[in-house]
mmCIF file of C-alpha atoms and ligand atoms in Angstrom:
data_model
loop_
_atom_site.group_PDB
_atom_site.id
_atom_site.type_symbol
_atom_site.label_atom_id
_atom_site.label_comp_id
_atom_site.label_asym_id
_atom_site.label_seq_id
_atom_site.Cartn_x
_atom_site.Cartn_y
_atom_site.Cartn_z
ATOM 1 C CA UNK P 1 0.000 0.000 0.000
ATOM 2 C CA UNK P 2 1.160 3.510 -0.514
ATOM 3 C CA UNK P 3 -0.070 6.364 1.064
ATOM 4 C CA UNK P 4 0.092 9.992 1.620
ATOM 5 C CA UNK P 5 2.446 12.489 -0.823
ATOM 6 C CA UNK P 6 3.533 10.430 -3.578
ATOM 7 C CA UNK P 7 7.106 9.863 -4.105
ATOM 8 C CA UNK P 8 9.813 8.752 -7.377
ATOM 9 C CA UNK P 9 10.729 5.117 -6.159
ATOM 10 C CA UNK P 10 7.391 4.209 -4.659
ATOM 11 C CA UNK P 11 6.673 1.994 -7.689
ATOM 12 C CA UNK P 12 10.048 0.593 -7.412
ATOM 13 C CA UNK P 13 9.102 -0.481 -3.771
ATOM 14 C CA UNK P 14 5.979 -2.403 -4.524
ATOM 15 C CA UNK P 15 7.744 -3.900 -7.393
ATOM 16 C CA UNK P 16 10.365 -5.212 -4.649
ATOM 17 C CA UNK P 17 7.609 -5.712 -1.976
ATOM 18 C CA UNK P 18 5.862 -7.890 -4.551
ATOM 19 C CA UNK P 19 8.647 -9.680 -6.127
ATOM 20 C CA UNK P 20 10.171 -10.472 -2.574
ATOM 21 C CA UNK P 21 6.415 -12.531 -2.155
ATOM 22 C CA UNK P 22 7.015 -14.304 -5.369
ATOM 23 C CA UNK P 23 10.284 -15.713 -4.618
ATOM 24 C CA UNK P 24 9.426 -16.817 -1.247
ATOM 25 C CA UNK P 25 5.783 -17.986 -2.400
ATOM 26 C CA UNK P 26 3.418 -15.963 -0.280
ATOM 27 C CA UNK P 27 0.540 -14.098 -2.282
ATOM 28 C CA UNK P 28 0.686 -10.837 -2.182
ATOM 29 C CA UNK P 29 -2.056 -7.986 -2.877
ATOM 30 C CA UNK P 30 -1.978 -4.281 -3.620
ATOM 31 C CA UNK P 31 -4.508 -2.059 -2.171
ATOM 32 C CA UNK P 32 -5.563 1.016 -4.247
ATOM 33 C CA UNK P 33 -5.472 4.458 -2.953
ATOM 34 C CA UNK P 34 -3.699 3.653 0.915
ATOM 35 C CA UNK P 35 -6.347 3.721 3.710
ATOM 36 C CA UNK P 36 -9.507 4.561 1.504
ATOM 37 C CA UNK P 37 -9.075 1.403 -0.958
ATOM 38 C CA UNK P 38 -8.295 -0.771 2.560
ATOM 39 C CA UNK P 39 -11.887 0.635 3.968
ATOM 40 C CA UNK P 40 -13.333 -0.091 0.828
ATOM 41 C CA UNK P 41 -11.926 -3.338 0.088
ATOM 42 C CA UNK P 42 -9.925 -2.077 -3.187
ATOM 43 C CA UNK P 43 -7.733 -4.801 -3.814
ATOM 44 C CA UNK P 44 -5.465 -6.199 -6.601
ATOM 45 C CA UNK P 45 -3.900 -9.561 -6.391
ATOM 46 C CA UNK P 46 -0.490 -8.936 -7.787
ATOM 47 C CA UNK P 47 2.123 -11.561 -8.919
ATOM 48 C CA UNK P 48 5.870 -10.932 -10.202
ATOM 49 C CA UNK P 49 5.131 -10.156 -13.648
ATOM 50 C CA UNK P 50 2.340 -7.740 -12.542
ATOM 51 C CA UNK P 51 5.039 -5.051 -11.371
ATOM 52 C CA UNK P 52 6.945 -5.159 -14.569
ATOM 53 C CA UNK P 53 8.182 -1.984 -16.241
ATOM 54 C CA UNK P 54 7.722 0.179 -13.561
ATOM 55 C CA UNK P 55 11.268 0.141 -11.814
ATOM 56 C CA UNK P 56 11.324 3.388 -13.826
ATOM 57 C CA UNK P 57 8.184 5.285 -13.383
ATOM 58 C CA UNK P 58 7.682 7.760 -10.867
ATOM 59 C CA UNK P 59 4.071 8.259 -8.909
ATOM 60 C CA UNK P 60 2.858 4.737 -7.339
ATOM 61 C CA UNK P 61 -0.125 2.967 -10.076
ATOM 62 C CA UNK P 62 -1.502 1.837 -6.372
ATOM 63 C CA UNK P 63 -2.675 5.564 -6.783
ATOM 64 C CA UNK P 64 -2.607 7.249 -3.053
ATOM 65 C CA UNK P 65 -4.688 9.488 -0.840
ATOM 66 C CA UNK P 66 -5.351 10.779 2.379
ATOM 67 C CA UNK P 67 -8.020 8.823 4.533
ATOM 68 C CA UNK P 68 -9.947 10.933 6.479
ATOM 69 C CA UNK P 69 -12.242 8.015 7.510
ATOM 70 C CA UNK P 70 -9.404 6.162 8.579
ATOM 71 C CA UNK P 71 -8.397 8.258 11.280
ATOM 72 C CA UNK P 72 -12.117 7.110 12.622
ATOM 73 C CA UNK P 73 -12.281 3.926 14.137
ATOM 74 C CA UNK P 74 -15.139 2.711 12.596
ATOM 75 C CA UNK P 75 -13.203 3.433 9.083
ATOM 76 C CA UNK P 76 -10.582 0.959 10.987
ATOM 77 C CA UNK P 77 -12.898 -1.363 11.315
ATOM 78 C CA UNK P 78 -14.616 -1.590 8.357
ATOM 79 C CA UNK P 79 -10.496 -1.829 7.197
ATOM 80 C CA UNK P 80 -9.592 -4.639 9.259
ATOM 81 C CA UNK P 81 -12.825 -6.395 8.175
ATOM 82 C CA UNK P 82 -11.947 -6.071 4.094
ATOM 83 C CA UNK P 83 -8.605 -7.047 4.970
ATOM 84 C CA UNK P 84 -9.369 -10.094 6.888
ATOM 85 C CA UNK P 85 -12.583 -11.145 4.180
ATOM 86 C CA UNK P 86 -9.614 -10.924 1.969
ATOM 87 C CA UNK P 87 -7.156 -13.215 3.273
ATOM 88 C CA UNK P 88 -4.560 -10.726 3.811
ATOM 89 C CA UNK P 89 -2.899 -11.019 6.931
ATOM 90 C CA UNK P 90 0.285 -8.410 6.841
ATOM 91 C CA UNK P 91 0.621 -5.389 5.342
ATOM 92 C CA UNK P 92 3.259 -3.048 3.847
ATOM 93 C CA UNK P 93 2.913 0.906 4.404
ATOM 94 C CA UNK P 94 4.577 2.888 1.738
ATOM 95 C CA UNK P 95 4.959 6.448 2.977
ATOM 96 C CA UNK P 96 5.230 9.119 5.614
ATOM 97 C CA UNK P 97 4.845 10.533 9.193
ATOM 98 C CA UNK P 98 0.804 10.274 8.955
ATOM 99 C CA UNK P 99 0.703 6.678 7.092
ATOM 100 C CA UNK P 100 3.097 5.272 10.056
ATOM 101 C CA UNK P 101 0.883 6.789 12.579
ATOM 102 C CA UNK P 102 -2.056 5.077 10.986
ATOM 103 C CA UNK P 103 -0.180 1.643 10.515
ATOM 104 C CA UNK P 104 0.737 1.794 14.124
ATOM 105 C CA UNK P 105 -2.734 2.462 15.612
ATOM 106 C CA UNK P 106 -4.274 -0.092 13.356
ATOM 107 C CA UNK P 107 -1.202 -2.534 15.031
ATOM 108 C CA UNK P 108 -2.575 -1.631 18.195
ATOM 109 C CA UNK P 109 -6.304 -2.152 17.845
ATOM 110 C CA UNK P 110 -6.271 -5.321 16.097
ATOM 111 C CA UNK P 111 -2.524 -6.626 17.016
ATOM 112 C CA UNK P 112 -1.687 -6.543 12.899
ATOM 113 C CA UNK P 113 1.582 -6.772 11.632
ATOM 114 C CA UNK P 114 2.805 -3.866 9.817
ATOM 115 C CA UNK P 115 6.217 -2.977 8.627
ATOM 116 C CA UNK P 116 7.094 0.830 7.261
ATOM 117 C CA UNK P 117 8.712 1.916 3.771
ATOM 118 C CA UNK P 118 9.389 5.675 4.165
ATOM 119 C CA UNK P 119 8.496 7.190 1.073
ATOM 120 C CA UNK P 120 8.323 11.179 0.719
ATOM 121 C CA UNK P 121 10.041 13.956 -1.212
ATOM 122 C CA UNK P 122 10.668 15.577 2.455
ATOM 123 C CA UNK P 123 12.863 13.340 4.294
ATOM 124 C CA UNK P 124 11.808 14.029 7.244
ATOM 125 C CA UNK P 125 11.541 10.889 9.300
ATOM 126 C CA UNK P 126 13.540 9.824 11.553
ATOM 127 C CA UNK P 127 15.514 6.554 11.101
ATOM 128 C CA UNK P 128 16.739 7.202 7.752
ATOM 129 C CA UNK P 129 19.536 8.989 6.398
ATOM 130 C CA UNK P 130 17.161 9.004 2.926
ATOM 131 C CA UNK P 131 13.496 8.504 1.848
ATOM 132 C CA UNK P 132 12.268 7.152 -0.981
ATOM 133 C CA UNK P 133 11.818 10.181 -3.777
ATOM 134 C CA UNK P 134 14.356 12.542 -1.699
ATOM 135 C CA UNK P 135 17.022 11.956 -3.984
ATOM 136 C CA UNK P 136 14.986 12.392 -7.133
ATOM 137 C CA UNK P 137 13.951 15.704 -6.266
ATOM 138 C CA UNK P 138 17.106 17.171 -5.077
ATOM 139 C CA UNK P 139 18.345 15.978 -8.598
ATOM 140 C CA UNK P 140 15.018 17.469 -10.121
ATOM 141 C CA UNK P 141 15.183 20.637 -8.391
ATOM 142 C CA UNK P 142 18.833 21.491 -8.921
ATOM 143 C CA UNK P 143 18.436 20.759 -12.440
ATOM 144 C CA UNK P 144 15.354 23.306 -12.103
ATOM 145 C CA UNK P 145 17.805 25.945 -10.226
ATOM 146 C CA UNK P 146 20.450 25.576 -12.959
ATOM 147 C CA UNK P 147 17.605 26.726 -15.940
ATOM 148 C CA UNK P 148 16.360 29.657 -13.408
ATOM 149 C CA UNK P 149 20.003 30.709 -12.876
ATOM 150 C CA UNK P 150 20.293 31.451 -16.594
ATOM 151 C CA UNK P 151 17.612 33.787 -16.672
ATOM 152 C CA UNK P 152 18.910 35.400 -13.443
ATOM 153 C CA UNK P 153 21.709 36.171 -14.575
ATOM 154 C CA UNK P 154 20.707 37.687 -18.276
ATOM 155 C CA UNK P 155 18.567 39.869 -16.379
ATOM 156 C CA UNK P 156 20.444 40.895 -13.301
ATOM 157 C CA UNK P 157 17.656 39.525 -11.154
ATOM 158 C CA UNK P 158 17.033 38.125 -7.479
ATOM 159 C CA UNK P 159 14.989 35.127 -7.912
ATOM 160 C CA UNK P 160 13.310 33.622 -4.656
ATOM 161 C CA UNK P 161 13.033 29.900 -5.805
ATOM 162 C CA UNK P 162 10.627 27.880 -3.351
ATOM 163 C CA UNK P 163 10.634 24.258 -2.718
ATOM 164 C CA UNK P 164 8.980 21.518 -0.992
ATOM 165 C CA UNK P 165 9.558 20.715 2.354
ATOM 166 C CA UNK P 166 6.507 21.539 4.600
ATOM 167 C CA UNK P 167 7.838 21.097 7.943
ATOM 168 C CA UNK P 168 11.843 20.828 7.319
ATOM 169 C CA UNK P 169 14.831 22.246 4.842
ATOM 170 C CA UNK P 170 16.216 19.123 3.953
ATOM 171 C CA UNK P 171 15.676 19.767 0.366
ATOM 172 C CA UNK P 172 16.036 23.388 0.328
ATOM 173 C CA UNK P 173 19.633 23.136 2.142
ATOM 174 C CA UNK P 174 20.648 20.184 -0.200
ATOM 175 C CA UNK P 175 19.954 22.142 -3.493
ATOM 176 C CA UNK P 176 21.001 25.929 -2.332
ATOM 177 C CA UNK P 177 24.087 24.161 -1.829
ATOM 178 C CA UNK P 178 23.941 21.868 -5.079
ATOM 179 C CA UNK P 179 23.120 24.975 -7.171
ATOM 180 C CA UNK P 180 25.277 27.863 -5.188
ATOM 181 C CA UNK P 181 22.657 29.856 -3.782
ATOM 182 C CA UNK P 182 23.533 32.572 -2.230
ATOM 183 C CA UNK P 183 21.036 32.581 0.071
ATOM 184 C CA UNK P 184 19.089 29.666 1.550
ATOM 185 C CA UNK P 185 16.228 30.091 3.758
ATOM 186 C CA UNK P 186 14.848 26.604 6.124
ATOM 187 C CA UNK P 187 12.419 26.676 8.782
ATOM 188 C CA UNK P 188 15.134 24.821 11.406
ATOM 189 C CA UNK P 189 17.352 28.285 11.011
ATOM 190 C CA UNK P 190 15.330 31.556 11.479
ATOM 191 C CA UNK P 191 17.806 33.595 9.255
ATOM 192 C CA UNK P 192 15.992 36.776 10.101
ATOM 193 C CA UNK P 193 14.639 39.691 7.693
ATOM 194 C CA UNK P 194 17.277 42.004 8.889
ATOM 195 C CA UNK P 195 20.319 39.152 7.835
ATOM 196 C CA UNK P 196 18.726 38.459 4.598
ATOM 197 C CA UNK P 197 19.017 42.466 3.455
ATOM 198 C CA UNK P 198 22.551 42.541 4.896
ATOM 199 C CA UNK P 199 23.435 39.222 3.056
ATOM 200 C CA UNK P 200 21.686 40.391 -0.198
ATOM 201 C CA UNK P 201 23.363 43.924 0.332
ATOM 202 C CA UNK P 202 26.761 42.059 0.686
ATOM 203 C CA UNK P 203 26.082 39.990 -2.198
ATOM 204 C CA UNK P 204 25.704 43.190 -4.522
ATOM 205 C CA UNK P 205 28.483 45.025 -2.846
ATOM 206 C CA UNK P 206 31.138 41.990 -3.979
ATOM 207 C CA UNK P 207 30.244 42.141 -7.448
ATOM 208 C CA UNK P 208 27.295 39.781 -8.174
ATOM 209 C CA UNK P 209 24.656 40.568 -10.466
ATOM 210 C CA UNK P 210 22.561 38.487 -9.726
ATOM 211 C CA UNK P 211 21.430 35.712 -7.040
ATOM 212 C CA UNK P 212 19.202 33.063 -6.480
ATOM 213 C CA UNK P 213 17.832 32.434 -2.602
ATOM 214 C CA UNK P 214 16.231 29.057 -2.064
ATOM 215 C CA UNK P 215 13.365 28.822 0.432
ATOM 216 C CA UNK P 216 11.477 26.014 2.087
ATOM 217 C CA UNK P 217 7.939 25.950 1.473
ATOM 218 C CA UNK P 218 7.715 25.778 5.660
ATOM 219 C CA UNK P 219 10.323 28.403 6.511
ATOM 220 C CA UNK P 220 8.857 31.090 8.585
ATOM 221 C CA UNK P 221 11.037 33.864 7.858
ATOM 222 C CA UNK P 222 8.148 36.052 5.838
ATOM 223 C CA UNK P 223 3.957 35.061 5.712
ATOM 224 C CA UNK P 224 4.976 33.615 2.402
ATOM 225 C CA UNK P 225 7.661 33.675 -0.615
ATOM 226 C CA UNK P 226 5.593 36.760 -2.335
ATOM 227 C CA UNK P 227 5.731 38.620 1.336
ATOM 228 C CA UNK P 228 9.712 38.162 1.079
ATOM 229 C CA UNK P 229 9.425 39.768 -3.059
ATOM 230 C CA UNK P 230 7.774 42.453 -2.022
ATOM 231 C CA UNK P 231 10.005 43.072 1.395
ATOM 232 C CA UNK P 232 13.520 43.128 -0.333
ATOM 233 C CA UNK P 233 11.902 45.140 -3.457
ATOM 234 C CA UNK P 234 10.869 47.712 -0.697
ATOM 235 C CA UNK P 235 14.210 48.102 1.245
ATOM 236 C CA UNK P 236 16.379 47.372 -1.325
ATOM 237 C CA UNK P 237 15.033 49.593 -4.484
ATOM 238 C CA UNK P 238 18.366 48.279 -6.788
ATOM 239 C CA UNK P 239 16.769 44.821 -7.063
ATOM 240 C CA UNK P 240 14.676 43.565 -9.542
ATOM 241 C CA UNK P 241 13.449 40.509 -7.626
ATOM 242 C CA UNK P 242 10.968 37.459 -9.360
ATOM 243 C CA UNK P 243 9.497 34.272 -7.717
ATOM 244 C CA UNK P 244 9.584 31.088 -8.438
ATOM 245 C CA UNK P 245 7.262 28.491 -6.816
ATOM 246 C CA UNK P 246 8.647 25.220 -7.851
ATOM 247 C CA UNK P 247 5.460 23.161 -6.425
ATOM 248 C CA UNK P 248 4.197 19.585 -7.379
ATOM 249 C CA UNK P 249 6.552 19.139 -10.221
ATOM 250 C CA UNK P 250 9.336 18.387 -7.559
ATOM 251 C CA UNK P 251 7.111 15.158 -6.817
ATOM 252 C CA UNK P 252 7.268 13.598 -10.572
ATOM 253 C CA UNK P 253 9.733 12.308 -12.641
ATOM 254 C CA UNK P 254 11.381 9.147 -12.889
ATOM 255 C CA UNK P 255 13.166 7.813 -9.884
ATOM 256 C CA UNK P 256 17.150 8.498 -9.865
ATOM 257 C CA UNK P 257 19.057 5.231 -9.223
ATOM 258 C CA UNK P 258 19.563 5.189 -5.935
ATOM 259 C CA UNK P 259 16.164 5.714 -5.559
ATOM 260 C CA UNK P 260 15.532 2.964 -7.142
ATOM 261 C CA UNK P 261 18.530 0.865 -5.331
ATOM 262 C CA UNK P 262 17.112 1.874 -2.066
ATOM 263 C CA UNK P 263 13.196 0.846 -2.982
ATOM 264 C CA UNK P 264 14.462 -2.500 -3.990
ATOM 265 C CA UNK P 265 16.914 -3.457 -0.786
ATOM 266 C CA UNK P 266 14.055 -1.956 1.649
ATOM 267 C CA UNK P 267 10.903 -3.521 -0.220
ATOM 268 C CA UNK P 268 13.166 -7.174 0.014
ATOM 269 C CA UNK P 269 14.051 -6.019 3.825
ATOM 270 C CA UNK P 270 10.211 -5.258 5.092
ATOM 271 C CA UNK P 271 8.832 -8.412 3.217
ATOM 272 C CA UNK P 272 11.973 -10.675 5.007
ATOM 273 C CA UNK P 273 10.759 -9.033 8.209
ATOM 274 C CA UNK P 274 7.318 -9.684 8.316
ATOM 275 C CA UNK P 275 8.216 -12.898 7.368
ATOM 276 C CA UNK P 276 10.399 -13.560 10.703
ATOM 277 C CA UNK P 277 7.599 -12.309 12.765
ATOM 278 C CA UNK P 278 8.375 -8.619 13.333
ATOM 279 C CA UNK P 279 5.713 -6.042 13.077
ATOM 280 C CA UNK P 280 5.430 -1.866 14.251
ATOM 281 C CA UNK P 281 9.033 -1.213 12.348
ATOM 282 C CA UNK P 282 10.071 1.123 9.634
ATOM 283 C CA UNK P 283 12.990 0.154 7.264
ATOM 284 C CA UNK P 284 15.480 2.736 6.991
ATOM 285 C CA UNK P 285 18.951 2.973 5.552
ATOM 286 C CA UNK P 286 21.783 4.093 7.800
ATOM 287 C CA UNK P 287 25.660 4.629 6.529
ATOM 288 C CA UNK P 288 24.558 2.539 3.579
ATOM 289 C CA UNK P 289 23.005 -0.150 6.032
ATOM 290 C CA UNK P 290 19.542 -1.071 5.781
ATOM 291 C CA UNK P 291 18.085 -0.725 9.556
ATOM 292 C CA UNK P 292 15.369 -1.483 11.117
ATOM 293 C CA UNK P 293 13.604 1.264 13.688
ATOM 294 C CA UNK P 294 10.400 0.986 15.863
ATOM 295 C CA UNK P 295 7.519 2.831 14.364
ATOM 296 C CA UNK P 296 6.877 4.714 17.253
ATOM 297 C CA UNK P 297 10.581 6.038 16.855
ATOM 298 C CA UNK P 298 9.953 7.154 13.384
ATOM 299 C CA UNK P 299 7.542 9.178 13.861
ATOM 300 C CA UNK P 300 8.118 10.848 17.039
ATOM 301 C CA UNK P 301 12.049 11.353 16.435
ATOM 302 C CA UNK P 302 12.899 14.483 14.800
ATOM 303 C CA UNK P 303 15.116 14.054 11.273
ATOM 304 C CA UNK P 304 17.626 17.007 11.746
ATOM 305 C CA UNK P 305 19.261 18.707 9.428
ATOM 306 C CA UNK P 306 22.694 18.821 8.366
ATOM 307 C CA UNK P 307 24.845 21.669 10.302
ATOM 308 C CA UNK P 308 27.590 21.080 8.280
ATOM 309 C CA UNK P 309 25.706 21.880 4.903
ATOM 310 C CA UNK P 310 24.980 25.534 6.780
ATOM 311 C CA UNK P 311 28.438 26.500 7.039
ATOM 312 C CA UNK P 312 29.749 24.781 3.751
ATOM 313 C CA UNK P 313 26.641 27.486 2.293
ATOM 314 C CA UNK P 314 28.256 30.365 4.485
ATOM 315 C CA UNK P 315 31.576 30.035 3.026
ATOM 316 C CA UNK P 316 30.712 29.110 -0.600
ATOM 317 C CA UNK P 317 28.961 32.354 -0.598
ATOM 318 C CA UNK P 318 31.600 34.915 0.401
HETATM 319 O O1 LIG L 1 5.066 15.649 2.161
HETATM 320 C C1 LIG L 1 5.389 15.809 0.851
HETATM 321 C C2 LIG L 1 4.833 17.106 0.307
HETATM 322 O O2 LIG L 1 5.172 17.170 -1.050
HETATM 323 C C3 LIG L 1 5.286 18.368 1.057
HETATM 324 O O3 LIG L 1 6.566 18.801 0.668
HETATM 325 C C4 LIG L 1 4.184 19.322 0.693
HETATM 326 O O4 LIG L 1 4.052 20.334 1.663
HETATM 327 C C5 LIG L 1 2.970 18.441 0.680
HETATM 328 O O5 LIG L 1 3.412 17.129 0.414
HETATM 329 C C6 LIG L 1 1.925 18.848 -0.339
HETATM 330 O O6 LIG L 1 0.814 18.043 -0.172
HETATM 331 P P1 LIG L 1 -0.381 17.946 -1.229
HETATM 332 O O7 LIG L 1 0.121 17.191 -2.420
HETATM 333 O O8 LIG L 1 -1.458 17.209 -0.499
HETATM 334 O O9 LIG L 1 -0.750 19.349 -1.583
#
């Protein structure tokens, strides 16, 4: 099952989920559209040539959504009875912070075993150094920064380039660094209005003509990325500043390798568990180790960001 935000390499997990059941002959079935298709009993019985071609497509043909009725427990139930009419007696969550809270409450209420995939653009959960889809949009947004950059710099111009990333800056660090911004704006640093003039006014005192300044859709530094435009254009009158909201095409595209790499040794990983008898834990990747973490841990553990990549930014922009 996948569920919540899609993510590039979600296909490539329920390929390995699926192929993982083949090879040790257990039957395995998708269900459409995460939490709503388990409610309403939207199955697909799936066998190892059913998840060909699709190592390379990005979005999940599962299709996803966000249950409402699931966070009932009546929807729960009415789950746990289509599962049960259906044979199926273990499940695999594809996705983030709110699909492993559901997956962990269902656990509790009717003792089911459920093992995690993290799959989101974000990567913010805690247990992995990467998510599924995180590396495919750093590589799709940089290449999206490079293209912006030219225009920039025709023009003389101060873009504002915002990202995904509603709660964290993992992407928005990652790529400011990946495409030299000279500015790079995440919710876990509160930068400051009065440090972003002196940084731009720096910026155009050394020489540069132009600049790009990456923000994360959940940075808090202005109301929103237009707020910023119109604060900058206000105090600093010799900037012609544009805007760039990068939005859902950050979440498409075909996954990168290691995406794909990474779907394939967790999907084998969270089918091998179940099979031992674990349940309530996420499958992560840690210094190029696939780990295994507690649910609970996951999603209550915060995913920091890298300190390092903030000072690396700091000097690459003197
Ligand atoms: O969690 C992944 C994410 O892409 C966030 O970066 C973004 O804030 C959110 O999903 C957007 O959600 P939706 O597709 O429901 O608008």
């Amino acid at each position: 099952m996948t569920s919540g935000g899609d993510a590039p390499g979600m296909n490539a997990a329920i390929r390995a989920v699926v192929r993982t059941c083949a090879f040790h002959g257990i039957a395995c079935s998708g269900v459409y559209r995460g939490y709503e298709g388990m409610i309403e009993a939207d199955f697909i019985n799936l066998d190892a040539r059913s998840v060909k071609g699709i190592i390379n497509k990005g979005g999940t043909f599962l299709k996803s959504a966000r249950s409402k009725e699931f966070r009932t427990k009546e929807g729960r139930i009415k789950a746990y009875n289509s599962l049960k009419a259906a044979n199926i007696d273990a499940l695999v969550c594809i996705g983030g912070d709110g699909t492993f809270t559901g997956a962990l409450i269902f656990n509790q209420e009717f003792n089911f075993p459920v093992i995690g995939i993290p799959g989101t653009i974000d990567n913010d959960i805690f247990g992995t150094s990467h998510t599924l889809g995180y590396d495919t949009t750093l590589n799709t947004v940089v290449d999206v920064i490079d293209k912006i950059r030219d225009t920039a710099s025709s023009h003389n111009r101060l873009f504002f380039v915002e990202v995904m990333g509603r709660d964290v800056g993992h992407i928005a660090l990652n790529v400011g660094v990946g495409a030299g911004a000279e500015e790079i704006l995440i919710p876990e640093e509160d930068l400051g209005l009065d440090r972003l003039l002196e940084s731009l006014t720096r910026s155009k005192e050394s020489g540069k003509s132009s600049s790009i300044v990456v923000v994360a859709e959940g940075d808090k530094i202005g109301k929103n990325v237009f707020e910023l435009k119109d604060y900058v254009e206000e105090h600093l009158p010799e900037y012609e500043v544009r805007v760039s909201v990068l939005g859902h095409m950050q979440r498409g595209g075909s996954p990168s390798c290691f995406d794909r790499v990474l779907a394939s040794r967790m999907g084998v990983k969270a089918v091998e568990s179940l099979l031992e008898g674990k349940s309530n834990l996420m499958v992560g990747l840690s210094s190029d180790k696939i780990q295994l973490t507690p649910l609970e841990k996951a999603i209550k553990g915060q995913s920091k960001i890298n300190k390092e990549l903030i000072r690396v930014s700091d000097i690459m922009t003197t």
